[in-house]
PDB file of C-alpha atoms in Angstrom:
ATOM      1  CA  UNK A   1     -91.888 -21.746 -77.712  1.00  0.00           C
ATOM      2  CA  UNK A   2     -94.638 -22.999 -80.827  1.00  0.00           C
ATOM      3  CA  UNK A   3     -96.267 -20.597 -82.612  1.00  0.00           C
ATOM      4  CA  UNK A   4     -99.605 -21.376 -80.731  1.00  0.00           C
ATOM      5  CA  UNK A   5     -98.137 -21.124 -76.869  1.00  0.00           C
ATOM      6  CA  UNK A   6     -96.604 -17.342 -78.337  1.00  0.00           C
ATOM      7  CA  UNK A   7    -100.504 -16.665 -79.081  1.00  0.00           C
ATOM      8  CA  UNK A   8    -101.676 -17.819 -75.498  1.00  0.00           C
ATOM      9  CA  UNK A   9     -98.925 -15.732 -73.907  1.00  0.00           C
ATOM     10  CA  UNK A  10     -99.680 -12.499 -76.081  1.00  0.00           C
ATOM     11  CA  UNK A  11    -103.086 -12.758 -75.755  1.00  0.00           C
ATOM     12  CA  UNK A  12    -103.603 -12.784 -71.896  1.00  0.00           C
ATOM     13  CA  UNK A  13    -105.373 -14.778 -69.215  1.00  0.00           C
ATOM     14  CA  UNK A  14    -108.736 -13.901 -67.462  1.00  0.00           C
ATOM     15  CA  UNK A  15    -109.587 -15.877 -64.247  1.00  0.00           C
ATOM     16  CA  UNK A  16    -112.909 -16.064 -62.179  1.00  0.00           C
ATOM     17  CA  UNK A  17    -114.408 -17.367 -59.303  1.00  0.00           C
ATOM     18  CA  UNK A  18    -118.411 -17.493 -58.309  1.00  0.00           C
ATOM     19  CA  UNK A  19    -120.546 -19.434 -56.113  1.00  0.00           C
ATOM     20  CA  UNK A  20    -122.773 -21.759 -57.938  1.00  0.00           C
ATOM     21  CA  UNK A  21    -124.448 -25.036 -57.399  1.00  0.00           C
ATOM     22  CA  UNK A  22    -124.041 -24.642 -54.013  1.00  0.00           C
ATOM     23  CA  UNK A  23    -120.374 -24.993 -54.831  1.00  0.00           C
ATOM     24  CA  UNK A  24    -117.529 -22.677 -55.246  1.00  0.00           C
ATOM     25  CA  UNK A  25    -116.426 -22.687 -58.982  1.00  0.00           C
ATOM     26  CA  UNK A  26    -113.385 -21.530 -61.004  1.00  0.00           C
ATOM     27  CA  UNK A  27    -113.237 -21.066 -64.568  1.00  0.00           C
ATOM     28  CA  UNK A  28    -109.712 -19.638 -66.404  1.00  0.00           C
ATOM     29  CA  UNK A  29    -109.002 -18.946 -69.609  1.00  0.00           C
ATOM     30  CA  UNK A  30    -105.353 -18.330 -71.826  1.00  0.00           C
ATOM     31  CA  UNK A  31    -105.248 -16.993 -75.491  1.00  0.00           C
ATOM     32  CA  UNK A  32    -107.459 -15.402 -78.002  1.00  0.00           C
ATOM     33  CA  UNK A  33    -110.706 -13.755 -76.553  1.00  0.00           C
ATOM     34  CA  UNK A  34    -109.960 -15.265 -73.035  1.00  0.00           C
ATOM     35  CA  UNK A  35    -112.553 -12.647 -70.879  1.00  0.00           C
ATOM     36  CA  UNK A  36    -115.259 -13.635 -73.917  1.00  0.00           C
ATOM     37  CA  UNK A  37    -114.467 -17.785 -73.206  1.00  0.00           C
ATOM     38  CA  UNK A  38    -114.966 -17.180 -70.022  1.00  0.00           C
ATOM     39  CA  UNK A  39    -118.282 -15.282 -69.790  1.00  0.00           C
ATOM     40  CA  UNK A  40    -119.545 -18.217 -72.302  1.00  0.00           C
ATOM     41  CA  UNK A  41    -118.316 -20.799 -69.600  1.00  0.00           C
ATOM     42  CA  UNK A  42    -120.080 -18.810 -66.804  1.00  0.00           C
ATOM     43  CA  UNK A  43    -123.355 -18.291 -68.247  1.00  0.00           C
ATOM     44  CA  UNK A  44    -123.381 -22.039 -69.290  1.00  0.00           C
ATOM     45  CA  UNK A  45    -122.946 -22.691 -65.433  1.00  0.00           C
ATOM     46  CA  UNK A  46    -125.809 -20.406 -64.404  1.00  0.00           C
ATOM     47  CA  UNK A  47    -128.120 -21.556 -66.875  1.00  0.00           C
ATOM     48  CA  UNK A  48    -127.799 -24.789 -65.910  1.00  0.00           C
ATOM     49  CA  UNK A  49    -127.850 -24.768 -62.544  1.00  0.00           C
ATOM     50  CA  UNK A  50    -131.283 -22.774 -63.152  1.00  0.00           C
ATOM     51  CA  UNK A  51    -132.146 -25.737 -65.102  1.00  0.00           C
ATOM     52  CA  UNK A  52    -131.305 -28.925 -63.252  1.00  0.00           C
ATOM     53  CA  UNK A  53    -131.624 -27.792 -59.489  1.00  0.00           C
ATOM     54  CA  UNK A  54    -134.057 -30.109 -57.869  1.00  0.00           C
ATOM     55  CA  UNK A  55    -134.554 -27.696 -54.923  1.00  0.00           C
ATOM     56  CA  UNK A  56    -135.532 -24.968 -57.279  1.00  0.00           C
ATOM     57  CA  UNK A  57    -139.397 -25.141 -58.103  1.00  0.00           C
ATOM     58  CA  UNK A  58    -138.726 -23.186 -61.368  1.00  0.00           C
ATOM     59  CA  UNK A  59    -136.574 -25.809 -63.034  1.00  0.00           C
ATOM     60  CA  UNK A  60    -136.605 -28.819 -65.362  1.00  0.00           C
ATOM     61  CA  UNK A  61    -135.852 -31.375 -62.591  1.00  0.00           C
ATOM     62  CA  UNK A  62    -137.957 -30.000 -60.003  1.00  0.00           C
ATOM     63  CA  UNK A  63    -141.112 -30.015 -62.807  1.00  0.00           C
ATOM     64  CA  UNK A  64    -139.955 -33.548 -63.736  1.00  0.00           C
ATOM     65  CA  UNK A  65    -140.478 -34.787 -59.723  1.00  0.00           C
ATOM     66  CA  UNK A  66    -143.781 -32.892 -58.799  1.00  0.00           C
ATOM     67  CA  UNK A  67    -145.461 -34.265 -62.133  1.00  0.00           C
ATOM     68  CA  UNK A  68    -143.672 -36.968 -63.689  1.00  0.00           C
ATOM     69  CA  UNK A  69    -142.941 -35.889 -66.757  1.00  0.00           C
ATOM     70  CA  UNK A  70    -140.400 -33.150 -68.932  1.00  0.00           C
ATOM     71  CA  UNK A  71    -138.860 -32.410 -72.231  1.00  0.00           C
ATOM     72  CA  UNK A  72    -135.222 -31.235 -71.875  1.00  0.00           C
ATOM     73  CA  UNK A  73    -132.562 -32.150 -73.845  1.00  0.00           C
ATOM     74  CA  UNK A  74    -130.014 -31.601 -70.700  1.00  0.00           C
ATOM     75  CA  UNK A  75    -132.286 -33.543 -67.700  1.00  0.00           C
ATOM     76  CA  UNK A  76    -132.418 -36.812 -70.922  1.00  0.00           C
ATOM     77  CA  UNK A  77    -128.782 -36.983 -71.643  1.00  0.00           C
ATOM     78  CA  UNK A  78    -127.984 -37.443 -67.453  1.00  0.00           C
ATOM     79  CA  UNK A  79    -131.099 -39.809 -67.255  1.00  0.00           C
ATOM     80  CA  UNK A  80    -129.806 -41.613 -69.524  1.00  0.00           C
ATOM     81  CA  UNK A  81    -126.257 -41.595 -68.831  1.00  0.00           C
ATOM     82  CA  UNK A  82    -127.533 -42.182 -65.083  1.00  0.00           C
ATOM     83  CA  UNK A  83    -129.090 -45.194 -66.185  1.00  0.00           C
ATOM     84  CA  UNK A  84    -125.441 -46.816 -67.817  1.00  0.00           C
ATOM     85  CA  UNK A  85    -124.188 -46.474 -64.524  1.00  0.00           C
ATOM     86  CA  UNK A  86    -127.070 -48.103 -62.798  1.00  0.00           C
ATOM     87  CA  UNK A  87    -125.862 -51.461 -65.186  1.00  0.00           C
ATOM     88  CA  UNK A  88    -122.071 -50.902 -64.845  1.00  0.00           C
ATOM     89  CA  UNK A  89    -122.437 -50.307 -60.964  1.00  0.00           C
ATOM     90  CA  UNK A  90    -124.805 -53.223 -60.482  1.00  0.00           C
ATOM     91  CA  UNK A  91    -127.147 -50.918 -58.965  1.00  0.00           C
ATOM     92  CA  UNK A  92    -125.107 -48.883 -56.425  1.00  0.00           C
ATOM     93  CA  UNK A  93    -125.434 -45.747 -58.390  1.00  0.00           C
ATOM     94  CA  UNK A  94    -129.096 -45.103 -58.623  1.00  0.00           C
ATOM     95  CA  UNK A  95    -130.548 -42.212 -59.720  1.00  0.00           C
ATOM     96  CA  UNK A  96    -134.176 -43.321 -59.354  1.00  0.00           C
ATOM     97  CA  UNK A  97    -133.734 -42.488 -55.375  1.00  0.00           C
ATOM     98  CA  UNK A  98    -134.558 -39.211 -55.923  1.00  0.00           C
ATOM     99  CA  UNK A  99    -136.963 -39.484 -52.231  1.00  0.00           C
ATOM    100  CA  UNK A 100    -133.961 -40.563 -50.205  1.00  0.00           C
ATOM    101  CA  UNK A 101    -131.624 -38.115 -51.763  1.00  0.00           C
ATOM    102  CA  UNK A 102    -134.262 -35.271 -50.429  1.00  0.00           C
ATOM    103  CA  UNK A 103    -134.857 -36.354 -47.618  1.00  0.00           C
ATOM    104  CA  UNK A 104    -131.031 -36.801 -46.986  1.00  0.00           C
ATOM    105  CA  UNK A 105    -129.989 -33.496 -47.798  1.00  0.00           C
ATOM    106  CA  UNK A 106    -133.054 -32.137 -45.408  1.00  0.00           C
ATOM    107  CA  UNK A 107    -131.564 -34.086 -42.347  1.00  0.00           C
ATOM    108  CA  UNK A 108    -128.071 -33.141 -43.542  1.00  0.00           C
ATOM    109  CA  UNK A 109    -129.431 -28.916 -43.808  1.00  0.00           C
ATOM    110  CA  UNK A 110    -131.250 -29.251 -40.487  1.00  0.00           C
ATOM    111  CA  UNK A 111    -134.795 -29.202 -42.173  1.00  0.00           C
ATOM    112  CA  UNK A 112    -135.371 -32.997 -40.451  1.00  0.00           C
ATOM    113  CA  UNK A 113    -134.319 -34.355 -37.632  1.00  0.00           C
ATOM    114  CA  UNK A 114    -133.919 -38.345 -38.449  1.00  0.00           C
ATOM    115  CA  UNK A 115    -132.659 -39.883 -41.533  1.00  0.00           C
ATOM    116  CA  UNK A 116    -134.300 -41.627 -44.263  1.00  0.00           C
ATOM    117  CA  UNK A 117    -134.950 -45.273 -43.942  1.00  0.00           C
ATOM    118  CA  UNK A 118    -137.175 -46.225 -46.771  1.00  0.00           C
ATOM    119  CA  UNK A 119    -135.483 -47.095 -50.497  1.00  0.00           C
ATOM    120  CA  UNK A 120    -137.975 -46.703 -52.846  1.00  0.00           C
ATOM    121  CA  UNK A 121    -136.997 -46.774 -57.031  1.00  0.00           C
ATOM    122  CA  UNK A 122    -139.649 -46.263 -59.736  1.00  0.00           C
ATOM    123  CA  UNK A 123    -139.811 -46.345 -63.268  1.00  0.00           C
ATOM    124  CA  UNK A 124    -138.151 -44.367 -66.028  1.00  0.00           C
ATOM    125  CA  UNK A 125    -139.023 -44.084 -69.885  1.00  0.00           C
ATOM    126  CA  UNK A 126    -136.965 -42.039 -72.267  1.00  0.00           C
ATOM    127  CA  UNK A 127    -138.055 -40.725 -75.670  1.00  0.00           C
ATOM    128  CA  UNK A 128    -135.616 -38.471 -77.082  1.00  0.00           C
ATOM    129  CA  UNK A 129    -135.775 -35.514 -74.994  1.00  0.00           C
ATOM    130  CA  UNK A 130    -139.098 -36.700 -73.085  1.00  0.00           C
ATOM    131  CA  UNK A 131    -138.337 -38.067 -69.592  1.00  0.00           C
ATOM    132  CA  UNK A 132    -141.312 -39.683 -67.949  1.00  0.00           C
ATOM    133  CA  UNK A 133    -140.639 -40.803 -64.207  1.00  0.00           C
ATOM    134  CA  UNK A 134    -143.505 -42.079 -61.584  1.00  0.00           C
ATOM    135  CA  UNK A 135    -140.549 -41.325 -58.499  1.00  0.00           C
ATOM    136  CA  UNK A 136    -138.664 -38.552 -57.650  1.00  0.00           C
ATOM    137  CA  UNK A 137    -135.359 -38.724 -59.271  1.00  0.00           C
ATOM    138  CA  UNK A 138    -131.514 -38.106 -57.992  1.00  0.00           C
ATOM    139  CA  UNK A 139    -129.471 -36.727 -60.789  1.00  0.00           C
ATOM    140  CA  UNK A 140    -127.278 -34.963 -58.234  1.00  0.00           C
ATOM    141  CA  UNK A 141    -124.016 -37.147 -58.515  1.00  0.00           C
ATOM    142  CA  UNK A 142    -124.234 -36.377 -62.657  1.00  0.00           C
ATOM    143  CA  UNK A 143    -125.364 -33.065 -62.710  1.00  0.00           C
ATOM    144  CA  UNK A 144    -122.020 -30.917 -61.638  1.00  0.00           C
ATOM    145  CA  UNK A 145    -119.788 -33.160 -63.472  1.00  0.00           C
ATOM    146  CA  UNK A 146    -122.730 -32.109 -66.465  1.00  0.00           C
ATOM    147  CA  UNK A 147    -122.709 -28.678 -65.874  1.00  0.00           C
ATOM    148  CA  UNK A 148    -118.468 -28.848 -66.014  1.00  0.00           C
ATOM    149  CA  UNK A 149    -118.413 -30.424 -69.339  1.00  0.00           C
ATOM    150  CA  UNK A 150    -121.172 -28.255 -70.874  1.00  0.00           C
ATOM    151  CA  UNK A 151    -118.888 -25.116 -69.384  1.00  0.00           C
ATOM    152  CA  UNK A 152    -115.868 -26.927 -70.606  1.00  0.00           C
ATOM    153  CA  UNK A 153    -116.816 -26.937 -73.853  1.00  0.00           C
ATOM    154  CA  UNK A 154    -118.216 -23.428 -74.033  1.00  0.00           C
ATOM    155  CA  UNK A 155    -114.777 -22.105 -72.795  1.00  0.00           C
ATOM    156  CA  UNK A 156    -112.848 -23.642 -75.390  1.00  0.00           C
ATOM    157  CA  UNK A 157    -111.856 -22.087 -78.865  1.00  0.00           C
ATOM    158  CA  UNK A 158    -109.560 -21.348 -81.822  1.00  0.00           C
ATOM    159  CA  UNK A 159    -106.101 -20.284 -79.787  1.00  0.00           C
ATOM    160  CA  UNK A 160    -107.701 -20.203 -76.501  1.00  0.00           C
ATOM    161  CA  UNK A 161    -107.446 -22.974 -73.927  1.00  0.00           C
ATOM    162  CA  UNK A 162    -108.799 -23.426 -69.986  1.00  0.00           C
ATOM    163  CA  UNK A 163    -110.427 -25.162 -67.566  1.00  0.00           C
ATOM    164  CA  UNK A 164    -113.398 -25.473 -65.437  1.00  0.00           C
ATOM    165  CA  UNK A 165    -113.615 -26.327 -61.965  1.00  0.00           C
ATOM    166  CA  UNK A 166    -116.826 -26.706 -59.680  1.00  0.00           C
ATOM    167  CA  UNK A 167    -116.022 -27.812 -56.315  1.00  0.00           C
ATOM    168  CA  UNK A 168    -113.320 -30.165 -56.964  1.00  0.00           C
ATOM    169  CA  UNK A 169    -115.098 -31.864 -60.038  1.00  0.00           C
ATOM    170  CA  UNK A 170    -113.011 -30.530 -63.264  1.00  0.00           C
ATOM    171  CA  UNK A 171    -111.910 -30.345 -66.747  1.00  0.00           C
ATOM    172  CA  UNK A 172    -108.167 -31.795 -67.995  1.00  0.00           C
ATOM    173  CA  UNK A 173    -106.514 -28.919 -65.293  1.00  0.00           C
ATOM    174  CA  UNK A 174    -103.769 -27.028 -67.639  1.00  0.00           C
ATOM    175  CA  UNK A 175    -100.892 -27.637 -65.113  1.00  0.00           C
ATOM    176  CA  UNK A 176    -100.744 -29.498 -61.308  1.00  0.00           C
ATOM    177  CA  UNK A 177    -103.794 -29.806 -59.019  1.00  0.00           C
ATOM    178  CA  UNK A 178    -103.626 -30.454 -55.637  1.00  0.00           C
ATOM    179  CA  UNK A 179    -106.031 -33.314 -54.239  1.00  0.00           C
ATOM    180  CA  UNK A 180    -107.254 -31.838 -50.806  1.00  0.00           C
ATOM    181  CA  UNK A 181    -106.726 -33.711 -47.957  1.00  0.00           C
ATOM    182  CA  UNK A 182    -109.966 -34.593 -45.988  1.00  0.00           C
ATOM    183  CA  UNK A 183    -108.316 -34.083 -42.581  1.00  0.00           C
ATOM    184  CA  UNK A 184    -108.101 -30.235 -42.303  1.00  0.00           C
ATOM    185  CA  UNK A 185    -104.523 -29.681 -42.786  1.00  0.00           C
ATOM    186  CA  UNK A 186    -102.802 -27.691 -45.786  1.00  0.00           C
ATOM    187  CA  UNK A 187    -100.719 -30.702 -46.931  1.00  0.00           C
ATOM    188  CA  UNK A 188    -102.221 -32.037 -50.073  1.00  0.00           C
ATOM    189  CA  UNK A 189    -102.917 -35.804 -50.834  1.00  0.00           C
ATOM    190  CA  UNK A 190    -101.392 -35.871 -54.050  1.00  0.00           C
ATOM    191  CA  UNK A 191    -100.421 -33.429 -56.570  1.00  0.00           C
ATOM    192  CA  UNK A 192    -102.125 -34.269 -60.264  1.00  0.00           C
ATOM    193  CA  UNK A 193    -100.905 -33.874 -63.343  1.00  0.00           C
ATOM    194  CA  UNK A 194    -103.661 -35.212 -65.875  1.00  0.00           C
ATOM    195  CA  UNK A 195    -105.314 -34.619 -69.225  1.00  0.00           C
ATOM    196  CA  UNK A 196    -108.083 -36.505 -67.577  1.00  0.00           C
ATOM    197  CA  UNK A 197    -111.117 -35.229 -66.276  1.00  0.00           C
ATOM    198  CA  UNK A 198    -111.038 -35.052 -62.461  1.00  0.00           C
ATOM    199  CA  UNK A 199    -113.719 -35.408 -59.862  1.00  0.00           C
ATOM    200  CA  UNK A 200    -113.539 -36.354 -55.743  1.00  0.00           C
ATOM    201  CA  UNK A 201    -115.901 -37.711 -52.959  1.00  0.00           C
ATOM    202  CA  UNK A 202    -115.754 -38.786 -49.363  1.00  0.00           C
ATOM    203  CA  UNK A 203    -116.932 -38.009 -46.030  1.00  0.00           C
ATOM    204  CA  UNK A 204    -115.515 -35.394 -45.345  1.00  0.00           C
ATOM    205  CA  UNK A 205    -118.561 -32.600 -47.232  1.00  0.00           C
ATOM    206  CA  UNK A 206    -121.422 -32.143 -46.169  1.00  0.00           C
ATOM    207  CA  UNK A 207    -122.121 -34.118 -42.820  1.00  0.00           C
ATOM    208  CA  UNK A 208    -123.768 -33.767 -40.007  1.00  0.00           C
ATOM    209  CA  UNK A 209    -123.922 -35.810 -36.319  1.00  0.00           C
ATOM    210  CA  UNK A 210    -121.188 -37.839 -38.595  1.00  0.00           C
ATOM    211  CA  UNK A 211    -123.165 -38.360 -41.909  1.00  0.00           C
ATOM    212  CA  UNK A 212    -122.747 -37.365 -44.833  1.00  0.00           C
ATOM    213  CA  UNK A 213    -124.981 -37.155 -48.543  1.00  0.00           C
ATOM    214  CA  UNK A 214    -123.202 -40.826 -49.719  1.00  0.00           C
ATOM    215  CA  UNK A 215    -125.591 -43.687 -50.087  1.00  0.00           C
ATOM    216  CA  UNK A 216    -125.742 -47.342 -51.000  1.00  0.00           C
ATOM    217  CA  UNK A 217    -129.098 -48.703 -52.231  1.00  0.00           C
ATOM    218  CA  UNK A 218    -128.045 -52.163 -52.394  1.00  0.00           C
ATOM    219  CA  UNK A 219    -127.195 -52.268 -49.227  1.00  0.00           C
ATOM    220  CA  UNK A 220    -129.443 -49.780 -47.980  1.00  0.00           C
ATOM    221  CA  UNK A 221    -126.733 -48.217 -46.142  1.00  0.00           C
ATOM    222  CA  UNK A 222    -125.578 -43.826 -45.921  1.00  0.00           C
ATOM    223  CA  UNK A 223    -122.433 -42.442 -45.400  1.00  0.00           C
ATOM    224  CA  UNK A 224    -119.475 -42.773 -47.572  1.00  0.00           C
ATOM    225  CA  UNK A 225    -117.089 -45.729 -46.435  1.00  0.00           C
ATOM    226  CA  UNK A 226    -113.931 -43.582 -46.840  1.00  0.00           C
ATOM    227  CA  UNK A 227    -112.612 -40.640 -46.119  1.00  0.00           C
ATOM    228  CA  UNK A 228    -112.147 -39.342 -49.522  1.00  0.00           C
ATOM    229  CA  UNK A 229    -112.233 -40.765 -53.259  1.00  0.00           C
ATOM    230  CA  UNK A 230    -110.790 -39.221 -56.321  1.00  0.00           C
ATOM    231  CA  UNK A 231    -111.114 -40.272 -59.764  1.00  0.00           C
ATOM    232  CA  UNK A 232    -109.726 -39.098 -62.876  1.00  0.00           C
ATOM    233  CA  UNK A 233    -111.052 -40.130 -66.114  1.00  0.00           C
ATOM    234  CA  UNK A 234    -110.843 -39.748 -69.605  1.00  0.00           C
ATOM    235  CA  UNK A 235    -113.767 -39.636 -71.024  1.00  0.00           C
ATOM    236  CA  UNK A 236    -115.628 -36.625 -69.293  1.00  0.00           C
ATOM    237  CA  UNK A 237    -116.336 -35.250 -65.372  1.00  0.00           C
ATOM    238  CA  UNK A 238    -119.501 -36.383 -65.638  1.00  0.00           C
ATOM    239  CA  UNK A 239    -117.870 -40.295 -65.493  1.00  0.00           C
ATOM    240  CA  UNK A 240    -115.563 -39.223 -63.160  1.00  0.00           C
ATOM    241  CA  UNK A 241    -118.374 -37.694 -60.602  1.00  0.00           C
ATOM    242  CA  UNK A 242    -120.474 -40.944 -61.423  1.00  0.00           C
ATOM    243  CA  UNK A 243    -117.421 -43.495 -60.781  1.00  0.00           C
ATOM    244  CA  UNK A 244    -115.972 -41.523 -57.224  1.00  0.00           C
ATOM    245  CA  UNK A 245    -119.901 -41.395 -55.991  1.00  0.00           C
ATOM    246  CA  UNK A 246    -119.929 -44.922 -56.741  1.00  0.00           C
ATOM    247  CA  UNK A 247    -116.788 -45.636 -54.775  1.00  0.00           C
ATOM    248  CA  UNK A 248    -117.310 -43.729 -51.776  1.00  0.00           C
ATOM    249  CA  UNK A 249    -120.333 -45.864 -50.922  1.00  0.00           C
ATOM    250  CA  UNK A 250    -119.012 -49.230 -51.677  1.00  0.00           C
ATOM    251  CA  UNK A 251    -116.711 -50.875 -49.117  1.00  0.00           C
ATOM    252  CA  UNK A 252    -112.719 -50.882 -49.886  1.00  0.00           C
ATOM    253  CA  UNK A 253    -112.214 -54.302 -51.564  1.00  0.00           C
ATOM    254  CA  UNK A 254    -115.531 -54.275 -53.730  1.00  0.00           C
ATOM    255  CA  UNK A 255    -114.221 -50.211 -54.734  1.00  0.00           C
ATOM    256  CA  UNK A 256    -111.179 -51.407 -55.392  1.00  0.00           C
ATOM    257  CA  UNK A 257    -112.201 -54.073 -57.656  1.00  0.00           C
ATOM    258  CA  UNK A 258    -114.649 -52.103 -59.534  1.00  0.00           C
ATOM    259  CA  UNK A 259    -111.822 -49.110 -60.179  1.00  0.00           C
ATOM    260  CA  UNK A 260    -109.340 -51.545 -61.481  1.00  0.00           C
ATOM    261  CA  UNK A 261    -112.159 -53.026 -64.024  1.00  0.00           C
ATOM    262  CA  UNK A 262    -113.293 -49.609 -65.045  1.00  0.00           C
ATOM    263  CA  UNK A 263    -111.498 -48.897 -68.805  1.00  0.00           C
ATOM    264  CA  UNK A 264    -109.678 -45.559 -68.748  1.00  0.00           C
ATOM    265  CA  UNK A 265    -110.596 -44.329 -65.095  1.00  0.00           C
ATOM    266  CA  UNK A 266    -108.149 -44.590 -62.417  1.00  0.00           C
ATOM    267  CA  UNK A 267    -108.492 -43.629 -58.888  1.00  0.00           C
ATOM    268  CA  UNK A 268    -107.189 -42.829 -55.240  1.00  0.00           C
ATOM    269  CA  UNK A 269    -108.771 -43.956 -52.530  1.00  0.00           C
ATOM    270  CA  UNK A 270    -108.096 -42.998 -48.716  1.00  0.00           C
ATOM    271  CA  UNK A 271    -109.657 -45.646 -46.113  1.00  0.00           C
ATOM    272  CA  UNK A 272    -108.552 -45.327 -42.430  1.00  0.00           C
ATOM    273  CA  UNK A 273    -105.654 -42.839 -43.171  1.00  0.00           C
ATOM    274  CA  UNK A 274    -104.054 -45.421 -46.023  1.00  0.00           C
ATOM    275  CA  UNK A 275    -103.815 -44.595 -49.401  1.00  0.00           C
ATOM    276  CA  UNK A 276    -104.946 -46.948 -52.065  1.00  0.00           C
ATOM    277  CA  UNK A 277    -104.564 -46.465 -55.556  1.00  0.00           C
ATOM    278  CA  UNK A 278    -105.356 -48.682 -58.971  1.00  0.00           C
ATOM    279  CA  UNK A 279    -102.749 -49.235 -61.077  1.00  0.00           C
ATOM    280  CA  UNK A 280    -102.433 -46.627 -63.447  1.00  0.00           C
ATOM    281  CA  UNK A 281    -103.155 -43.895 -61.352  1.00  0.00           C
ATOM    282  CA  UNK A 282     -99.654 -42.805 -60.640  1.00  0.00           C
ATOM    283  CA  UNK A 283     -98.648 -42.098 -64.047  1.00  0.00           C
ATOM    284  CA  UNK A 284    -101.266 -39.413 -63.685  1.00  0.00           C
ATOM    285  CA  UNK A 285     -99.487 -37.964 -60.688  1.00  0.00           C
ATOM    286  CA  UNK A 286     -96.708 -35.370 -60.437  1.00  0.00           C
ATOM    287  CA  UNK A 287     -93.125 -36.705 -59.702  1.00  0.00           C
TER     288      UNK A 287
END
């Protein structure tokens, strides 16, 4: 055993679970002021949440849609990550659809009885923190994989290690994950064992009358196309959550081919009961 894995045994491991972001999360921690890491990564989550809810009048994004303008360092680094995946995803991911996105997750809540027909994108201008919009904005398929990574980062420290999970989106997991399966039994899809950043999408959350919160712009279609997408990529959850959003509305040769293309991202994707996986994503499985 190295001198640093005799620290995270001595030092203990503290473990909690809350409902957040309308989402069940876990955050654990191993080592050197493990209960402190973790009250970090949990108040990182709650703040957050407070700030980037669109469906809470009180916070950044929700001031940004009714007036068209805010100044926060948090809602400008997903607008403008959100716009790099509007070029890379030729459009698919879009997060100036902010008024279908509401109007989606009212149908799918029972607020509205018919779905959203009308695509409508504005305009966006960033300056520094300053993001001025003239249409509401959908940050939703960044803002958990955010909210992970900020947590993620507040967890971590000097002889302490962890991870953060918030509803299946998650930081490098310190040992094997189970991929849930989308068809209600216990048997998992795949068990993962990654240093990668992990993050999953599909029809099977969130639906109602057989739809669910996945949409395609371009095509002007909703519903994801599969029953569930996972990605796992290196570079944070907030590009994994981007990339399996972007895959779950695109049909099964065009996701495929955009997975394969995408540089250190691999992913799993489950169409009519068949698994299909890019090329590198078993290595990133457990034997």
């Amino acid at each position: 055993m190295s001198v640093l894995s005799s620290v995270y045994e001595r030092a203990g491991e503290t473990h909690r679970e809350f409902e957040c972001c309308d989402t069940q999360f876990v955050i654990r921690a191993t080592g050197v002021r493990a209960s402190t890491g973790v009250d970090a990564a949990q108040q990182t989550v709650r703040r957050l949440e407070g700030e980037l809810n669109a469906f809470d009048e009180k916070s950044a994004v929700s001031r940004l849609d009714r007036t068209g303008s805010v100044e926060n360092e948090h809602v400008a680094r997903i607008v403008r990550r959100g716009l790099e995946y509007y070029e890379r995803t030729n459009g698919v991911f879009d997060i100036r659809q902010g008024r279908i996105e509401h109007d989606l997750k009212a149908f799918l809540r029972g607020d509205r009885q018919s779905l959203p027909e009308t695509f409508e994108a504005g305009d966006i201008e960033l300056d520094g923190a300053l993001v001025r919009t003239d249409h509401p904005l959908d940050l939703n398929g960044l803002a958990k994989g955010y909210i992970v990574d900020r947590a993620a980062s507040a967890l971590s420290g000097v002889g302490r290690r962890g991870f953060v999970s918030g509803g299946g989106d998650m930081s490098p997991p310190p040992g094997p994950v189970a991929v849930v399966s989308p068809y209600g039994d216990e048997t998992p899809l795949k068990v993962l064992e990654t240093d990668w950043f992990v993050a999953s999408s599909g029809d099977y959350r969130r639906t109602r009358n057989g739809t669910d919160h996945i949409y395609d712009p371009t095509s002007e279609r909703i519903g994801s196309r599969h029953e569930s997408v996972t990605v796992v990529a290196e570079r944070d959850c907030m590009e994994a959550d981007a990339l399996a959003t972007t895959l779950a509305a695109l049909p099964l040769d065009d996701a495929l081919s955009l997975a394969e293309s995408w540089a250190n991202a691999e992913a799993l994707v489950v169409h009519g009961g068949v698994f299909h996986t890019t090329e590198g994503f078993e290595t990133h499985v457990l034997d």
